[in-house]
Amino acid sequence: MKIVLHAGFHKTGTTTVQNALKTNRSTLAPEIHILLKNDLTGLIGATKGYSSSLDPLDLALISFETAQVAQTLRDHHAVIISAESLCGHIPGRDSIRDYAAAPEILRCITGAINQTLPQAELTVALTVRPASDWLLSCYTQHLRASRMRSTADEYLDEFADCANLDEMARLIADAVSPTPTLVYDALASRRHRLGLLDSLLDIVQYPATKRSALAPVADANIGPSPAQLAALLEVNRSAQSQKDVLAARQRLIKGTT
């Protein structure tokens, strides 16, 4: 059995590859079992909890939830798991500054999978992108999903020292060793017809001759325009109630204002 654990990072094309996995799920199903964030609610709740608390009890819960998931995989030949929150919260959310908890989270997850399925060949896959692009994408996400009140420049200055995803990937690789870790450039992956999905399929040795039957998907989460970003910031900084702010943000995102 081959298992791919695509665990992040946030804002590195994860939604696009997950859309590709959803779109092609039935075609891949005879040979590859797919688990996405909606299939992992208990485990993701535990990873987010630990990234906020760093409490050993939450870490133990990660082990338990992972083992529960792994038990369901025994009869599958190949498995692809993709959920960026397996690294914990996105930095900047709920007072989380960086991915400092991610190496321990993924050490715990890989340990539980290896213990539950000792014959499985597990590989951790991570996607990265340049620091400045990644920070701006994170800022946009926070502006749309939370009451972010900082300007883009203020946010980039505050989190500049937390944006080296290559270094974090190295720390994760060290933490999960001897389980191998493969790191992919999110932007370079766009050159492939199936994007990052091609790379994940390589890991489980899905035949290239069968990939012509798979459907490519468009890039997801295309960012708002500069005018929309300015309007979102103005809404977040306003004196409106949280309910009214949520409604106003939704109208802006949908382009109905």
C-alpha positions as a Python dict, from the first residue, in 0.01 Angstrom:
ca = {
    (1, 'M'): (0, 0, 0),
    (2, 'K'): (122, 348, -91),
    (3, 'I'): (-6, 649, 104),
    (4, 'V'): (54, 1014, 14),
    (5, 'L'): (-2, 1267, 291),
    (6, 'H'): (-30, 1609, 124),
    (7, 'A'): (-35, 1829, 433),
    (8, 'G'): (4, 2184, 306),
    (9, 'F'): (103, 2449, 316),
    (10, 'H'): (-197, 2684, 308),
    (11, 'K'): (-223, 2910, 2),
    (12, 'T'): (9, 2696, -212),
    (13, 'G'): (-241, 2559, -462),
    (14, 'T'): (-396, 2313, -218),
    (15, 'T'): (-754, 2400, -310),
    (16, 'T'): (-675, 2350, -679),
    (17, 'V'): (-531, 2002, -630),
    (18, 'Q'): (-818, 1910, -398),
    (19, 'N'): (-1064, 2022, -667),
    (20, 'A'): (-877, 1803, -915),
    (21, 'L'): (-900, 1507, -677),
    (22, 'K'): (-1275, 1569, -629),
    (23, 'T'): (-1336, 1603, -1002),
    (24, 'N'): (-1150, 1280, -1082),
    (25, 'R'): (-1247, 1084, -774),
    (26, 'S'): (-1471, 833, -951),
    (27, 'T'): (-1217, 775, -1229),
    (28, 'L'): (-938, 716, -980),
    (29, 'A'): (-1153, 518, -734),
    (30, 'P'): (-1075, 169, -863),
    (31, 'E'): (-707, 220, -782),
    (32, 'I'): (-673, 523, -552),
    (33, 'H'): (-874, 607, -240),
    (34, 'I'): (-898, 981, -175),
    (35, 'L'): (-944, 1159, 157),
    (36, 'L'): (-998, 1536, 171),
    (37, 'K'): (-1069, 1782, 451),
    (38, 'N'): (-1437, 1692, 477),
    (39, 'D'): (-1335, 1330, 538),
    (40, 'L'): (-1098, 1430, 819),
    (41, 'T'): (-1300, 1659, 1043),
    (42, 'G'): (-1194, 1496, 1370),
    (43, 'L'): (-827, 1489, 1280),
    (44, 'I'): (-825, 1847, 1150),
    (45, 'G'): (-1001, 1967, 1463),
    (46, 'A'): (-720, 1806, 1663),
    (47, 'T'): (-440, 1955, 1451),
    (48, 'K'): (-589, 2303, 1474),
    (49, 'G'): (-640, 2257, 1847),
    (50, 'Y'): (-279, 2161, 1905),
    (51, 'S'): (-144, 2445, 1689),
    (52, 'S'): (-331, 2686, 1918),
    (53, 'S'): (-267, 2520, 2254),
    (54, 'L'): (55, 2316, 2219),
    (55, 'D'): (-108, 2098, 2484),
    (56, 'P'): (22, 1737, 2496),
    (57, 'L'): (-338, 1622, 2539),
    (58, 'D'): (-424, 1771, 2201),
    (59, 'L'): (-121, 1596, 2054),
    (60, 'A'): (-246, 1266, 2194),
    (61, 'L'): (-581, 1337, 2030),
    (62, 'I'): (-403, 1379, 1695),
    (63, 'S'): (-254, 1030, 1737),
    (64, 'F'): (-593, 884, 1824),
    (65, 'E'): (-777, 1051, 1536),
    (66, 'T'): (-504, 952, 1289),
    (67, 'A'): (-518, 590, 1399),
    (68, 'Q'): (-896, 594, 1354),
    (69, 'V'): (-853, 717, 996),
    (70, 'A'): (-570, 472, 922),
    (71, 'Q'): (-784, 177, 1033),
    (72, 'T'): (-1023, 252, 746),
    (73, 'L'): (-746, 230, 484),
    (74, 'R'): (-640, -133, 525),
    (75, 'D'): (-816, -262, 214),
    (76, 'H'): (-689, 3, -27),
    (77, 'H'): (-397, -31, -268),
    (78, 'A'): (-316, 340, -281),
    (79, 'V'): (-436, 643, -84),
    (80, 'I'): (-399, 1018, -138),
    (81, 'I'): (-479, 1241, 161),
    (82, 'S'): (-486, 1615, 99),
    (83, 'A'): (-573, 1880, 358),
    (84, 'E'): (-364, 2187, 433),
    (85, 'S'): (-490, 2213, 789),
    (86, 'L'): (-302, 1894, 874),
    (87, 'C'): (-28, 2150, 944),
    (88, 'G'): (-256, 2330, 1191),
    (89, 'H'): (-400, 2678, 1157),
    (90, 'I'): (-288, 2914, 884),
    (91, 'P'): (-40, 3165, 1034),
    (92, 'G'): (-214, 3485, 1139),
    (93, 'R'): (-532, 3306, 1248),
    (94, 'D'): (-627, 3281, 1617),
    (95, 'S'): (-298, 3439, 1729),
    (96, 'I'): (-97, 3170, 1546),
    (97, 'R'): (219, 3338, 1425),
    (98, 'D'): (382, 3061, 1223),
    (99, 'Y'): (396, 2688, 1151),
    (100, 'A'): (605, 2614, 1460),
    (101, 'A'): (363, 2336, 1563),
    (102, 'A'): (364, 2167, 1222),
    (103, 'P'): (676, 1947, 1260),
    (104, 'E'): (543, 1792, 1581),
    (105, 'I'): (193, 1755, 1435),
    (106, 'L'): (322, 1571, 1130),
    (107, 'R'): (564, 1362, 1335),
    (108, 'C'): (262, 1251, 1534),
    (109, 'I'): (46, 1182, 1227),
    (110, 'T'): (312, 987, 1040),
    (111, 'G'): (398, 792, 1353),
    (112, 'A'): (37, 689, 1403),
    (113, 'I'): (-4, 584, 1038),
    (114, 'N'): (320, 385, 1042),
    (115, 'Q'): (222, 214, 1365),
    (116, 'T'): (-130, 129, 1246),
    (117, 'L'): (-26, 29, 892),
    (118, 'P'): (335, -93, 926),
    (119, 'Q'): (342, -237, 572),
    (120, 'A'): (235, 88, 408),
    (121, 'E'): (478, 305, 211),
    (122, 'L'): (401, 652, 343),
    (123, 'T'): (524, 973, 179),
    (124, 'V'): (469, 1329, 302),
    (125, 'A'): (415, 1583, 23),
    (126, 'L'): (440, 1959, 77),
    (127, 'T'): (385, 2250, -159),
    (128, 'V'): (570, 2580, -126),
    (129, 'R'): (583, 2919, -298),
    (130, 'P'): (800, 3234, -273),
    (131, 'A'): (770, 3418, 57),
    (132, 'S'): (635, 3751, -71),
    (133, 'D'): (369, 3588, -291),
    (134, 'W'): (268, 3353, -10),
    (135, 'L'): (238, 3632, 247),
    (136, 'L'): (21, 3842, 17),
    (137, 'S'): (-204, 3542, -50),
    (138, 'C'): (-235, 3475, 324),
    (139, 'Y'): (-318, 3841, 384),
    (140, 'T'): (-591, 3828, 121),
    (141, 'Q'): (-736, 3517, 282),
    (142, 'H'): (-743, 3681, 626),
    (143, 'L'): (-899, 3996, 483),
    (144, 'R'): (-1179, 3790, 332),
    (145, 'A'): (-1232, 3546, 619),
    (146, 'S'): (-1158, 3743, 936),
    (147, 'R'): (-1171, 4098, 1065),
    (148, 'M'): (-817, 4176, 950),
    (149, 'R'): (-751, 4547, 1005),
    (150, 'S'): (-386, 4570, 897),
    (151, 'T'): (-281, 4699, 558),
    (152, 'A'): (-95, 4461, 327),
    (153, 'D'): (236, 4635, 402),
    (154, 'E'): (177, 4613, 777),
    (155, 'Y'): (93, 4243, 752),
    (156, 'L'): (396, 4165, 533),
    (157, 'D'): (626, 4346, 775),
    (158, 'E'): (481, 4164, 1076),
    (159, 'F'): (503, 3815, 930),
    (160, 'A'): (811, 3847, 708),
    (161, 'D'): (1019, 3627, 938),
    (162, 'C'): (759, 3346, 926),
    (163, 'A'): (737, 3302, 550),
    (164, 'N'): (1028, 3069, 470),
    (165, 'L'): (826, 2765, 367),
    (166, 'D'): (1134, 2584, 234),
    (167, 'E'): (1294, 2598, 579),
    (168, 'M'): (972, 2481, 745),
    (169, 'A'): (953, 2194, 497),
    (170, 'R'): (1307, 2095, 598),
    (171, 'L'): (1211, 2098, 966),
    (172, 'I'): (909, 1882, 891),
    (173, 'A'): (1121, 1640, 687),
    (174, 'D'): (1359, 1605, 982),
    (175, 'A'): (1068, 1551, 1223),
    (176, 'V'): (899, 1275, 1020),
    (177, 'S'): (1217, 1095, 913),
    (178, 'P'): (1262, 815, 809),
    (179, 'T'): (928, 873, 634),
    (180, 'P'): (1028, 1052, 312),
    (181, 'T'): (916, 1409, 239),
    (182, 'L'): (882, 1549, -112),
    (183, 'V'): (855, 1925, -165),
    (184, 'Y'): (695, 2077, -475),
    (185, 'D'): (698, 2432, -612),
    (186, 'A'): (334, 2532, -639),
    (187, 'L'): (396, 2770, -930),
    (188, 'A'): (606, 2521, -1127),
    (189, 'S'): (335, 2258, -1085),
    (190, 'R'): (101, 2470, -1298),
    (191, 'R'): (305, 2373, -1605),
    (192, 'H'): (169, 2018, -1587),
    (193, 'R'): (-166, 1941, -1750),
    (194, 'L'): (-303, 1810, -1420),
    (195, 'G'): (-104, 2049, -1203),
    (196, 'L'): (17, 1911, -870),
    (197, 'L'): (-209, 1608, -914),
    (198, 'D'): (44, 1472, -1165),
    (199, 'S'): (313, 1474, -896),
    (200, 'L'): (92, 1304, -638),
    (201, 'L'): (0, 1038, -893),
    (202, 'D'): (369, 981, -961),
    (203, 'I'): (420, 892, -595),
    (204, 'V'): (154, 620, -602),
    (205, 'Q'): (276, 509, -946),
    (206, 'Y'): (-51, 571, -1125),
    (207, 'P'): (20, 488, -1491),
    (208, 'A'): (80, 782, -1724),
    (209, 'T'): (-116, 594, -1991),
    (210, 'K'): (-433, 633, -1784),
    (211, 'R'): (-399, 1003, -1711),
    (212, 'S'): (-549, 1121, -2039),
    (213, 'A'): (-886, 1016, -1895),
    (214, 'L'): (-844, 1260, -1605),
    (215, 'A'): (-989, 1611, -1627),
    (216, 'P'): (-776, 1918, -1547),
    (217, 'V'): (-927, 2195, -1334),
    (218, 'A'): (-886, 2570, -1332),
    (219, 'D'): (-679, 2745, -1067),
    (220, 'A'): (-889, 2805, -756),
    (221, 'N'): (-899, 3103, -519),
    (222, 'I'): (-813, 3372, -771),
    (223, 'G'): (-757, 3680, -555),
    (224, 'P'): (-979, 3990, -540),
    (225, 'S'): (-889, 4304, -733),
    (226, 'P'): (-700, 4586, -558),
    (227, 'A'): (-1028, 4779, -538),
    (228, 'Q'): (-1200, 4484, -368),
    (229, 'L'): (-911, 4448, -122),
    (230, 'A'): (-937, 4816, -30),
    (231, 'A'): (-1312, 4783, 17),
    (232, 'L'): (-1272, 4470, 234),
    (233, 'L'): (-1021, 4650, 455),
    (234, 'E'): (-1257, 4944, 491),
    (235, 'V'): (-1541, 4711, 594),
    (236, 'N'): (-1320, 4530, 847),
    (237, 'R'): (-1214, 4861, 1000),
    (238, 'S'): (-1568, 4995, 1021),
    (239, 'A'): (-1779, 5021, 1336),
    (240, 'Q'): (-2040, 4780, 1198),
    (241, 'S'): (-2145, 4474, 1396),
    (242, 'Q'): (-1976, 4144, 1320),
    (243, 'K'): (-2294, 4021, 1152),
    (244, 'D'): (-2307, 4325, 924),
    (245, 'V'): (-1937, 4297, 845),
    (246, 'L'): (-1980, 3933, 742),
    (247, 'A'): (-2270, 4025, 514),
    (248, 'A'): (-2080, 4316, 359),
    (249, 'R'): (-1774, 4100, 296),
    (250, 'Q'): (-1987, 3836, 123),
    (251, 'R'): (-2140, 4100, -103),
    (252, 'L'): (-1795, 4233, -194),
    (253, 'I'): (-1654, 3887, -263),
    (254, 'K'): (-1952, 3804, -484),
    (255, 'G'): (-1920, 4139, -659),
    (256, 'T'): (-2271, 4251, -575),
    (257, 'T'): (-2188, 4593, -431),
}
